[in-house]
Amino acid sequence: MDGKGSSQLSTPRLDETFRTKNATVVGSVAPDHILEKGSSTLDIQEATEEETASVSTSRTNSKEISKGRLYITIIGLCLLYFISALDMTILATVYVDISNKYHDLSNGIWIITIYLLSTTAAQPLFGKFSDVLGRFQAVTVAVVIFCVGSIVCAAANSMGMLLAGRAIQGIGGGGLMSMPSVIMSDVTAERDRGKYTSFLAASWGIASAVGPVMGGAIVENANWRIIFWINLPVCIPTLIVLFFALNIPRPQGSTKEKLRRIDFLGTLLFQCSIVPLILAFSWGGQGHKWISGRVLGVICASVAVGVVFVIVEWKVALEPIVPLHLFKSRNVTASSICHFCMGACVYAPLMFIPLWELAVKGSTETEAGLRILPLMIGMVITASVSGIIIARFGRYREMIWICGVLIAVGNSLLILFKPDTSSGERIGILAITGLGLGFGIQTLIISAQCSVEGLDMAATTSLVIFMRTLGGIFGLSILSSVLNNSLRSKADALGVRYPEYNQLVHDTLNDQSVINSGELPTELLLGIVDMFQDSMHKVFIGLAPFSGLMVLSTLLFKHVDLNQKRRKTIK
């Protein structure tokens, strides 16, 4: 059809490609309402073009976002991502000092654990809720919850109040961790997304690196409550900026219709399954044996509820909170497995390397935090490089392979960490792990996103990020159990050899500053250093199964072409 109104009526076909400002539309036949008897060719063309324009705009979320607005949006998302990641690590080296102020050292580790628990449980929920309520609305809810939790923590006058605040804060943190990646999928095309999501990876890396250092510096030089107050002047202005910068339409439908779309039963069952499971991971080997009735009972109950959750999501829910059909995609399944292993392979060094520095090298809290910088610098470098490669060549699978190999090599070399290992060797080993992490942390998300329908983008993004955090908690729990069991056994043996120092020896398990207090004789001090060195060596060996499974899972990915146009991600 030439579109010039020829007298001969020809049936227009939409298998020709119509290009518009926003998208390329390909159809198979002309719309039925166009092919009415007596229609002229010109009428048909005009109607066809109108139909095409309508379909075109439906394939994207909104008109093209300007570069300036896009950059402002990215900066705002990076700040939210940064502050959420910061609260995961800022207490890593100082939670002992804070819990000592409440005279409750036994529950001190929960200051970190409960934040990870609530963050993990909340992550998959925000993605689906944002599909129903809207992206900015979901971010607003996350920021408000996070700020309320921060205020409760800063004002806490007891350990119970502090832990409650951390739990609330973690729920908001789960939204702040998942929503930036979701919104990135709304405002960028898959081919270009790597360039922009590399900034998110850099934000996570910087937060993970400076968190322990910042926490140590604040506790050493000021009031620990500042750790929580600093969240407010970052989150609130950022939310205001995003209000004006984001140009994403809200989902259609009335409030009643939106409420019907929310999978309340699935949400409840998910929480009742995942929260006890994470608690069991936290208990195992830390106060309770893995084979104890309490731990096994909670795990069995969690699995049982999980089975019910799967049935509800599969057979009952109209819009499942975790759409099971996503796992039909090989890339989504592979990305989930890979992210789970990555969580264990990366969270473990972030937690245990500072501990090794404190106990074996006698570093201060601030110095111990600085020692993790090589890992994060390596990650920032390759995250940026991977984004450029994806945008230039449209390839990502090769970087996922490199990611798995480098992380496996870097973690394997951790067994070389000894008291006499040079700074250069330690920096090089951690940098290898960081380089691998940078190649995969956002590339894995993009590989999953490009393999699903646009409307499944938010749920997919939240799912794979959730798997990374869950893997981190699982890995930390298993490896902490290995560490604690080894330390307790060796501490008991040292206590028998030095009965007059038995209490001090066991105090070092919770407070490594005792090692450098000057209260221990040289021979005993060397024994304690060996105790930590041998125990940490077992932890580093324990990373091997996670590294191996990650390498194998990278082989499951298949290449899917990346779209150069934005896709519709909101109903």
Coordinates of C-alpha atoms in Angstrom, one line a residue, residues 19-565:
R19 CA 8.5 3.3 13.2
T20 CA 7.4 6.0 15.6
K21 CA 9.2 8.3 18.1
N22 CA 9.0 5.8 20.9
A23 CA 9.1 2.3 19.5
T24 CA 9.0 0.0 16.5
V25 CA 5.7 -1.9 16.2
V26 CA 5.3 -5.1 14.3
G27 CA 1.8 -6.6 13.8
S28 CA 0.5 -9.5 11.8
V29 CA -2.9 -8.3 10.4
A30 CA -4.8 -5.1 10.1
P31 CA -7.1 -4.3 13.1
D32 CA -10.7 -5.5 12.5
H33 CA -12.3 -2.2 13.1
I34 CA -10.3 -0.7 10.2
L35 CA -11.5 -3.3 7.6
E36 CA -15.1 -2.1 7.4
K37 CA -16.9 -2.3 4.1
G38 CA -16.6 0.9 2.0
S39 CA -13.5 2.1 3.7
S40 CA -11.1 3.9 1.3
T41 CA -7.5 3.2 1.2
L42 CA -6.8 6.6 2.8
D43 CA -9.2 5.9 5.6
I44 CA -7.6 2.6 6.2
Q45 CA -4.1 4.2 6.2
E46 CA -5.2 6.9 8.7
A47 CA -6.8 4.4 11.0
T48 CA -3.9 2.1 10.7
E49 CA -1.5 4.8 11.6
E50 CA -3.7 5.9 14.6
E51 CA -3.8 2.3 15.8
T52 CA 0.0 1.9 15.3
A53 CA 0.6 5.1 17.3
S54 CA -1.6 3.8 20.1
V55 CA 0.2 0.5 20.2
S56 CA 3.6 2.3 20.0
T57 CA 3.0 4.4 23.0
S58 CA 1.7 1.3 24.9
R59 CA 5.1 -0.3 24.5
T60 CA 6.9 2.3 26.6
N61 CA 6.2 3.8 30.0
S62 CA 6.2 7.4 28.9
K63 CA 7.7 9.9 26.6
E64 CA 11.5 9.9 26.3
I65 CA 13.1 11.2 29.4
S66 CA 15.6 14.1 28.9
K67 CA 19.3 13.5 29.6
G68 CA 19.3 16.0 32.4
R69 CA 16.3 14.5 34.1
L70 CA 17.7 11.0 33.6
Y71 CA 21.0 12.0 35.2
I72 CA 19.2 13.6 38.2
T73 CA 17.1 10.4 38.6
I74 CA 20.2 8.2 38.5
I75 CA 22.0 10.4 41.1
G76 CA 18.9 10.2 43.4
L77 CA 18.6 6.4 42.9
C78 CA 22.3 6.0 43.7
L79 CA 22.0 7.9 46.9
L80 CA 19.1 5.7 48.1
Y81 CA 21.0 2.6 47.1
F82 CA 24.1 3.9 48.9
I83 CA 22.3 4.7 52.2
S84 CA 20.6 1.3 52.3
A85 CA 23.9 -0.6 51.6
L86 CA 25.7 1.7 54.1
D87 CA 23.4 0.6 56.9
M88 CA 24.3 -3.0 56.2
T89 CA 28.0 -2.5 56.9
I90 CA 28.4 0.6 59.0
L91 CA 27.9 -1.3 62.2
A92 CA 30.2 -4.3 61.3
T93 CA 33.1 -3.2 63.4
V94 CA 31.3 -1.2 66.1
Y95 CA 28.3 -3.3 67.1
V96 CA 30.2 -4.6 70.1
D97 CA 30.9 -1.1 71.4
I98 CA 27.2 -0.2 71.0
S99 CA 25.9 -3.4 72.7
N100 CA 28.4 -2.8 75.6
K101 CA 26.7 0.5 76.3
Y102 CA 23.5 -1.4 76.9
H103 CA 25.4 -4.2 78.8
D104 CA 23.9 -6.7 76.4
L105 CA 26.8 -8.1 74.4
S106 CA 25.0 -11.5 73.9
N107 CA 22.4 -9.8 71.6
G108 CA 24.9 -7.5 69.9
I109 CA 25.1 -9.5 66.7
W110 CA 21.4 -9.0 66.2
I111 CA 22.0 -5.3 65.5
I112 CA 23.3 -6.5 62.2
T113 CA 21.4 -9.7 61.7
I114 CA 17.9 -8.2 62.2
Y115 CA 18.5 -5.6 59.6
L116 CA 19.6 -8.2 57.1
L117 CA 16.6 -10.3 58.0
S118 CA 14.0 -7.7 57.4
T119 CA 15.7 -6.3 54.3
T120 CA 15.8 -9.7 52.7
A121 CA 12.1 -10.4 53.5
A122 CA 11.0 -7.1 52.1
Q123 CA 12.9 -7.0 48.9
P124 CA 10.7 -9.2 46.7
L125 CA 7.5 -7.4 47.9
F126 CA 8.4 -3.9 46.8
G127 CA 8.9 -4.9 43.2
K128 CA 5.4 -6.3 42.9
F129 CA 3.8 -3.6 45.0
S130 CA 5.3 -0.9 42.7
D131 CA 3.6 -2.6 39.8
V132 CA 0.3 -2.1 41.5
L133 CA 0.8 1.2 43.4
G134 CA 3.4 3.0 41.2
R135 CA 7.1 3.3 41.3
F136 CA 7.4 6.6 43.1
Q137 CA 4.7 5.6 45.6
A138 CA 6.7 2.4 46.5
V139 CA 9.9 4.5 46.9
T140 CA 8.1 6.9 49.1
V141 CA 6.8 4.1 51.4
A142 CA 10.4 2.7 51.6
V143 CA 11.9 6.0 52.5
V144 CA 9.3 6.8 55.1
I145 CA 9.7 3.3 56.8
F146 CA 13.5 3.6 56.6
C147 CA 13.5 7.1 58.2
V148 CA 11.1 6.0 60.9
G149 CA 13.3 3.1 61.7
S150 CA 16.4 5.3 61.8
I151 CA 14.7 7.7 64.2
V152 CA 13.8 4.8 66.5
C153 CA 17.4 3.6 66.5
A154 CA 18.9 7.0 67.1
A155 CA 16.5 7.6 70.1
A156 CA 16.8 4.0 71.5
N157 CA 17.2 3.8 75.2
S158 CA 17.4 0.0 75.4
M159 CA 18.7 -2.9 73.3
G160 CA 15.1 -4.0 72.6
M161 CA 14.2 -0.6 71.2
L162 CA 17.3 -0.5 69.1
L163 CA 16.6 -3.9 67.6
A164 CA 13.0 -2.9 66.9
G165 CA 14.3 0.2 65.1
R166 CA 16.7 -1.9 63.0
A167 CA 13.9 -4.2 62.0
I168 CA 11.7 -1.3 60.8
Q169 CA 14.7 0.3 59.1
G170 CA 15.5 -3.0 57.3
I171 CA 12.0 -3.2 55.8
G172 CA 12.5 0.2 54.3
G173 CA 16.0 -0.7 53.3
G174 CA 14.7 -3.7 51.3
G175 CA 12.7 -1.2 49.2
L176 CA 15.7 1.1 48.8
M177 CA 17.8 -1.8 47.7
S178 CA 15.4 -3.2 45.1
M179 CA 13.5 -0.1 43.7
P180 CA 16.5 1.7 42.1
S181 CA 17.2 -1.3 39.9
V182 CA 13.5 -1.6 39.1
I183 CA 13.3 2.1 38.1
M184 CA 16.4 1.8 36.0
S185 CA 14.6 -0.8 33.9
D186 CA 11.8 1.8 33.4
V187 CA 13.9 4.7 32.2
T188 CA 16.6 3.0 30.2
A189 CA 16.8 0.6 27.3
E190 CA 18.5 -2.8 28.0
R191 CA 21.4 -2.1 25.6
D192 CA 22.3 1.2 27.5
R193 CA 21.3 0.0 31.0
G194 CA 24.7 -1.3 31.9
K195 CA 26.2 2.1 31.6
Y196 CA 23.8 3.5 34.2
T197 CA 23.4 0.6 36.5
S198 CA 27.2 0.5 36.9
F199 CA 26.7 3.6 39.1
L200 CA 24.4 1.6 41.3
A201 CA 27.1 -1.1 41.6
A202 CA 29.6 1.7 42.4
S203 CA 27.3 3.0 45.1
W204 CA 26.9 -0.4 46.7
G205 CA 30.7 -0.9 46.6
I206 CA 31.6 2.5 48.1
A207 CA 29.0 2.0 50.8
S208 CA 30.3 -1.4 51.7
A209 CA 33.9 -0.1 51.8
V210 CA 33.3 3.1 53.7
G211 CA 30.7 1.7 56.0
P212 CA 33.0 0.0 58.5
V213 CA 35.5 2.9 58.3
M214 CA 32.7 5.5 58.9
G215 CA 31.2 3.5 61.7
G216 CA 34.5 3.1 63.4
A217 CA 35.4 6.8 63.0
I218 CA 32.0 7.9 64.4
V219 CA 32.2 5.7 67.5
E220 CA 35.8 6.6 68.2
N221 CA 35.3 10.4 67.8
A222 CA 31.6 11.2 68.4
N223 CA 28.2 9.7 69.5
W224 CA 27.2 6.4 67.9
R225 CA 23.6 7.7 67.4
I226 CA 24.9 9.9 64.6
I227 CA 25.2 6.7 62.5
F228 CA 21.4 6.7 62.3
W229 CA 20.7 10.4 62.2
I230 CA 22.7 10.9 59.1
N231 CA 20.2 8.9 57.1
L232 CA 17.5 11.6 57.3
P233 CA 19.4 14.5 55.5
V234 CA 20.2 12.1 52.7
C235 CA 16.8 10.3 52.2
I236 CA 14.3 13.2 52.5
P237 CA 15.9 15.7 50.0
T238 CA 16.6 12.8 47.6
L239 CA 12.9 11.8 47.7
I240 CA 11.9 15.4 47.0
V241 CA 14.2 15.5 44.0
L242 CA 12.9 12.2 42.6
F243 CA 9.3 13.6 42.9
F244 CA 10.2 16.2 40.3
A245 CA 12.6 14.1 38.2
L246 CA 10.8 10.8 37.7
N247 CA 8.5 10.7 34.7
I248 CA 6.9 7.3 35.1
P249 CA 3.1 7.0 34.9
R250 CA 1.1 5.4 37.7
P251 CA -0.6 2.1 37.0
Q252 CA -4.1 2.4 35.7
G253 CA -7.2 1.6 37.7
S254 CA -9.1 2.7 40.7
T255 CA -7.8 2.2 44.3
K256 CA -10.2 -0.7 44.7
E257 CA -9.0 -2.4 41.6
K258 CA -5.4 -1.9 42.7
L259 CA -6.1 -3.4 46.1
R260 CA -7.6 -6.5 44.4
R261 CA -4.4 -6.9 42.4
I262 CA -2.2 -7.2 45.6
D263 CA -1.5 -10.8 46.6
F264 CA -2.1 -10.4 50.3
L265 CA -2.3 -14.1 51.0
G266 CA 1.0 -14.7 49.1
T267 CA 2.7 -11.9 50.9
L268 CA 1.7 -13.3 54.3
L269 CA 2.8 -16.8 53.4
F270 CA 6.1 -15.6 52.0
Q271 CA 6.9 -13.8 55.2
C272 CA 5.9 -16.7 57.3
S273 CA 8.2 -18.9 55.2
I274 CA 11.3 -16.8 54.7
V275 CA 11.5 -15.0 58.1
P276 CA 11.7 -18.3 60.2
L277 CA 14.1 -19.7 57.6
I278 CA 16.5 -16.8 58.0
L279 CA 16.1 -17.0 61.8
A280 CA 17.1 -20.7 61.7
F281 CA 20.2 -19.8 59.6
S282 CA 21.1 -17.2 62.2
W283 CA 20.6 -19.6 65.2
G284 CA 22.5 -22.5 63.6
G285 CA 25.9 -22.9 65.2
Q286 CA 25.5 -19.7 67.2
G287 CA 23.9 -20.7 70.5
H288 CA 22.0 -23.6 69.0
K289 CA 23.3 -26.7 67.2
W290 CA 22.2 -27.2 63.6
I291 CA 20.8 -30.6 64.6
S292 CA 18.9 -29.2 67.6
G293 CA 15.2 -29.5 67.7
R294 CA 14.7 -25.8 67.7
V295 CA 16.6 -25.2 64.5
L296 CA 15.4 -28.2 62.7
G297 CA 11.8 -27.6 63.8
V298 CA 11.8 -24.0 62.5
I299 CA 13.4 -25.1 59.2
C300 CA 10.8 -27.8 58.7
A301 CA 8.0 -25.4 59.5
S302 CA 9.4 -22.9 57.1
V303 CA 9.6 -25.4 54.3
A304 CA 6.1 -26.5 54.9
V305 CA 4.8 -23.0 54.7
G306 CA 6.9 -22.5 51.6
V307 CA 5.2 -25.4 49.9
V308 CA 1.8 -23.8 50.6
F309 CA 3.1 -20.5 49.3
V310 CA 4.2 -22.1 46.0
I311 CA 0.8 -23.8 45.6
V312 CA -1.0 -20.4 46.3
E313 CA 1.2 -18.6 43.8
W314 CA 0.8 -21.3 41.2
K315 CA -3.0 -22.0 41.5
V316 CA -4.7 -19.2 43.4
A317 CA -3.1 -15.8 43.1
L318 CA -4.2 -13.6 40.2
E319 CA -1.0 -11.5 40.3
P320 CA 1.6 -13.6 42.4
I321 CA 4.1 -11.7 44.5
V322 CA 6.7 -14.1 43.1
P323 CA 5.4 -15.2 39.6
L324 CA 6.6 -18.8 39.3
H325 CA 6.5 -18.6 35.5
L326 CA 9.7 -16.5 35.7
F327 CA 11.7 -19.7 36.5
K328 CA 10.7 -21.0 33.0
S329 CA 13.4 -18.6 31.8
R330 CA 16.8 -20.3 31.9
N331 CA 18.5 -16.9 32.5
V332 CA 16.3 -16.0 35.4
T333 CA 16.9 -19.4 37.1
A334 CA 20.7 -19.2 36.4
S335 CA 20.8 -15.6 37.6
S336 CA 19.0 -16.5 40.8
I337 CA 21.4 -19.3 41.6
C338 CA 24.4 -17.2 40.6
H339 CA 23.2 -14.3 42.8
F340 CA 22.7 -16.6 45.7
C341 CA 26.3 -17.9 45.5
M342 CA 27.6 -14.4 44.9
G343 CA 26.0 -13.2 48.1
A344 CA 27.9 -15.8 50.1
C345 CA 31.1 -15.2 48.2
V346 CA 31.1 -11.5 48.7
Y347 CA 29.4 -10.9 52.0
A348 CA 31.8 -13.3 53.7
P349 CA 34.9 -11.3 52.9
L350 CA 33.2 -8.1 53.8
M351 CA 32.5 -9.5 57.2
F352 CA 35.4 -11.8 57.9
I353 CA 38.4 -9.8 56.5
P354 CA 37.9 -6.9 59.0
L355 CA 37.6 -9.5 61.7
W356 CA 40.8 -11.2 60.6
E357 CA 42.5 -7.7 60.6
L358 CA 41.3 -7.0 64.1
A359 CA 42.3 -10.4 65.6
V360 CA 45.3 -11.5 63.7
K361 CA 47.0 -8.2 62.6
G362 CA 45.9 -6.1 65.6
S363 CA 44.3 -3.3 63.5
T364 CA 42.0 -0.7 64.9
E365 CA 38.3 -0.7 63.8
T366 CA 39.0 2.1 61.3
E367 CA 42.1 0.4 59.9
A368 CA 40.2 -2.9 59.6
G369 CA 37.5 -1.2 57.5
L370 CA 40.1 0.4 55.2
R371 CA 41.6 -3.1 54.4
I372 CA 38.5 -4.0 52.4
L373 CA 38.9 -1.1 50.0
P374 CA 40.9 -3.0 47.3
L375 CA 37.9 -5.3 46.9
M376 CA 35.5 -2.4 46.4
I377 CA 37.9 -0.4 44.1
G378 CA 38.2 -3.4 41.9
M379 CA 34.4 -3.8 41.8
V380 CA 33.9 -0.1 40.8
I381 CA 36.4 -0.4 38.0
T382 CA 34.9 -3.5 36.3
A383 CA 31.3 -2.4 36.9
S384 CA 32.0 0.7 34.8
V385 CA 33.9 -1.3 32.2
S386 CA 31.1 -3.9 31.9
G387 CA 28.5 -1.2 31.4
I388 CA 30.5 0.2 28.5
I389 CA 31.0 -3.2 26.9
I390 CA 27.3 -4.0 27.1
A391 CA 26.3 -0.7 25.5
R392 CA 28.9 -1.0 22.8
F393 CA 28.7 -4.7 21.8
G394 CA 25.4 -5.9 23.3
R395 CA 27.2 -8.8 24.9
Y396 CA 27.0 -9.9 28.6
R397 CA 27.4 -13.6 28.9
E398 CA 31.2 -13.5 28.6
M399 CA 31.4 -11.1 31.5
I400 CA 29.3 -13.4 33.6
W401 CA 31.8 -16.2 32.9
I402 CA 34.7 -14.0 33.9
C403 CA 32.9 -12.9 37.0
G404 CA 32.5 -16.5 38.2
V405 CA 36.1 -17.4 37.5
L406 CA 37.6 -14.3 39.2
I407 CA 35.5 -14.6 42.3
A408 CA 36.4 -18.3 42.6
V409 CA 40.1 -17.5 42.2
G410 CA 40.0 -14.6 44.6
N411 CA 38.2 -16.5 47.3
S412 CA 40.5 -19.5 46.9
L413 CA 43.5 -17.3 47.4
L414 CA 42.2 -16.1 50.8
I415 CA 43.7 -19.2 52.3
L416 CA 47.1 -17.5 51.8
F417 CA 46.2 -14.9 54.4
K418 CA 48.6 -15.3 57.2
P419 CA 50.1 -13.0 59.9
D420 CA 53.2 -12.5 57.7
T421 CA 51.4 -12.0 54.4
S422 CA 52.5 -8.7 52.9
S423 CA 50.1 -5.9 52.3
G424 CA 50.7 -6.1 48.6
E425 CA 49.6 -9.8 48.5
R426 CA 46.5 -9.0 50.5
I427 CA 45.5 -6.1 48.3
G428 CA 46.0 -8.2 45.1
I429 CA 43.9 -11.1 46.4
L430 CA 41.0 -8.9 47.4
A431 CA 41.2 -6.9 44.2
I432 CA 40.8 -10.1 42.2
T433 CA 37.5 -10.8 44.0
G434 CA 36.4 -7.2 43.5
L435 CA 37.1 -7.3 39.8
G436 CA 35.0 -10.4 39.4
L437 CA 32.2 -8.9 41.5
G438 CA 32.1 -5.8 39.3
F439 CA 31.7 -7.8 36.1
G440 CA 28.7 -9.6 37.5
I441 CA 26.8 -7.6 40.0
Q442 CA 24.6 -5.7 37.5
T443 CA 25.3 -7.8 34.4
L444 CA 23.4 -10.7 36.1
I445 CA 20.4 -8.5 36.7
I446 CA 20.4 -7.3 33.1
S447 CA 20.6 -10.9 31.8
A448 CA 17.5 -11.8 33.7
Q449 CA 15.6 -8.6 32.7
C450 CA 16.1 -9.1 29.0
S451 CA 14.7 -12.7 29.2
V452 CA 11.2 -11.8 30.5
E453 CA 8.3 -9.7 29.4
G454 CA 8.4 -6.0 30.2
L455 CA 5.5 -6.3 32.8
D456 CA 7.6 -8.9 34.7
M457 CA 10.6 -6.6 34.9
A458 CA 10.0 -5.4 38.5
A459 CA 9.3 -8.8 39.9
T460 CA 12.3 -10.3 38.2
T461 CA 14.6 -7.5 39.4
S462 CA 13.4 -7.8 43.0
L463 CA 13.7 -11.6 42.9
V464 CA 17.4 -11.8 41.8
I465 CA 18.4 -9.1 44.3
F466 CA 16.6 -10.9 47.0
M467 CA 18.5 -14.1 46.1
R468 CA 21.8 -12.3 46.5
T469 CA 20.9 -11.1 50.0
L470 CA 19.5 -14.5 51.0
G471 CA 22.7 -16.1 49.8
G472 CA 24.7 -13.6 51.8
I473 CA 22.8 -14.4 55.0
F474 CA 22.9 -18.2 54.4
G475 CA 26.7 -18.0 53.7
L476 CA 27.4 -15.9 56.7
S477 CA 25.4 -18.2 58.9
I478 CA 27.1 -21.3 57.7
L479 CA 30.6 -19.8 57.9
S480 CA 30.0 -18.1 61.2
S481 CA 29.0 -21.5 62.6
V482 CA 32.3 -22.9 61.3
L483 CA 34.2 -20.0 62.8
N484 CA 32.4 -20.0 66.2
N485 CA 32.7 -23.8 66.7
S486 CA 36.4 -23.7 65.9
L487 CA 37.0 -20.6 68.1
R488 CA 35.1 -22.1 71.1
S489 CA 37.0 -25.4 70.8
K490 CA 40.4 -23.7 70.7
A491 CA 39.5 -21.2 73.4
D492 CA 38.5 -24.0 75.7
A493 CA 41.9 -25.6 75.1
L494 CA 43.7 -22.4 75.8
G495 CA 41.7 -21.8 78.9
V496 CA 42.8 -25.2 80.3
R497 CA 46.5 -24.3 79.6
Y498 CA 46.1 -20.8 81.1
P499 CA 43.3 -21.1 83.7
E500 CA 44.1 -17.7 85.3
Y501 CA 43.4 -16.1 81.9
N502 CA 40.4 -18.3 81.0
Q503 CA 37.9 -15.5 81.1
L504 CA 40.0 -13.1 79.1
V505 CA 40.6 -15.8 76.4
H506 CA 36.9 -16.3 76.0
D507 CA 36.3 -12.5 76.0
T508 CA 38.3 -12.2 72.8
L509 CA 35.6 -14.2 71.0
N510 CA 33.3 -11.2 71.2
D511 CA 35.6 -8.3 71.6
Q512 CA 38.9 -8.5 69.7
S513 CA 40.2 -5.3 71.3
V514 CA 41.1 -7.4 74.4
I515 CA 43.9 -9.0 72.2
N516 CA 45.7 -5.7 72.2
S517 CA 44.8 -4.6 75.7
G518 CA 48.3 -5.5 77.1
E519 CA 46.7 -7.8 79.7
L520 CA 47.9 -11.0 78.1
P521 CA 51.3 -12.6 78.3
T522 CA 53.2 -12.9 75.0
E523 CA 52.9 -16.7 74.8
L524 CA 49.2 -16.6 75.3
L525 CA 48.8 -13.7 72.9
L526 CA 50.5 -15.7 70.2
G527 CA 48.2 -18.6 71.0
I528 CA 45.1 -16.5 70.6
V529 CA 46.4 -15.1 67.3
D530 CA 46.9 -18.7 66.1
M531 CA 43.5 -19.6 67.3
F532 CA 41.9 -16.9 65.1
Q533 CA 44.2 -17.6 62.2
D534 CA 43.4 -21.3 62.1
S535 CA 39.7 -20.7 62.5
M536 CA 39.6 -18.1 59.8
H537 CA 41.5 -20.5 57.5
K538 CA 38.6 -23.0 57.9
V539 CA 36.1 -20.2 57.0
F540 CA 38.0 -19.4 53.8
I541 CA 38.0 -23.1 52.8
G542 CA 34.3 -23.1 53.5
L543 CA 33.8 -20.6 50.7
A544 CA 34.9 -23.2 48.1
P545 CA 31.4 -24.9 47.6
F546 CA 29.8 -21.5 47.0
S547 CA 32.5 -20.5 44.5
G548 CA 32.3 -23.8 42.7
L549 CA 28.5 -23.7 42.4
M550 CA 28.7 -20.1 41.1
V551 CA 31.2 -21.0 38.4
L552 CA 28.9 -23.9 37.3
S553 CA 25.8 -21.7 37.3
T554 CA 27.4 -19.2 35.0
L555 CA 27.5 -21.9 32.3
L556 CA 23.7 -22.1 32.2
F557 CA 23.2 -18.6 30.7
K558 CA 22.2 -18.2 27.1
H559 CA 22.5 -15.1 25.0
V560 CA 19.4 -13.0 24.5
D561 CA 19.6 -9.9 22.3
L562 CA 19.2 -6.7 24.2
N563 CA 16.5 -4.2 23.2
Q564 CA 17.6 -0.8 22.1
K565 CA 14.2 0.6 22.9

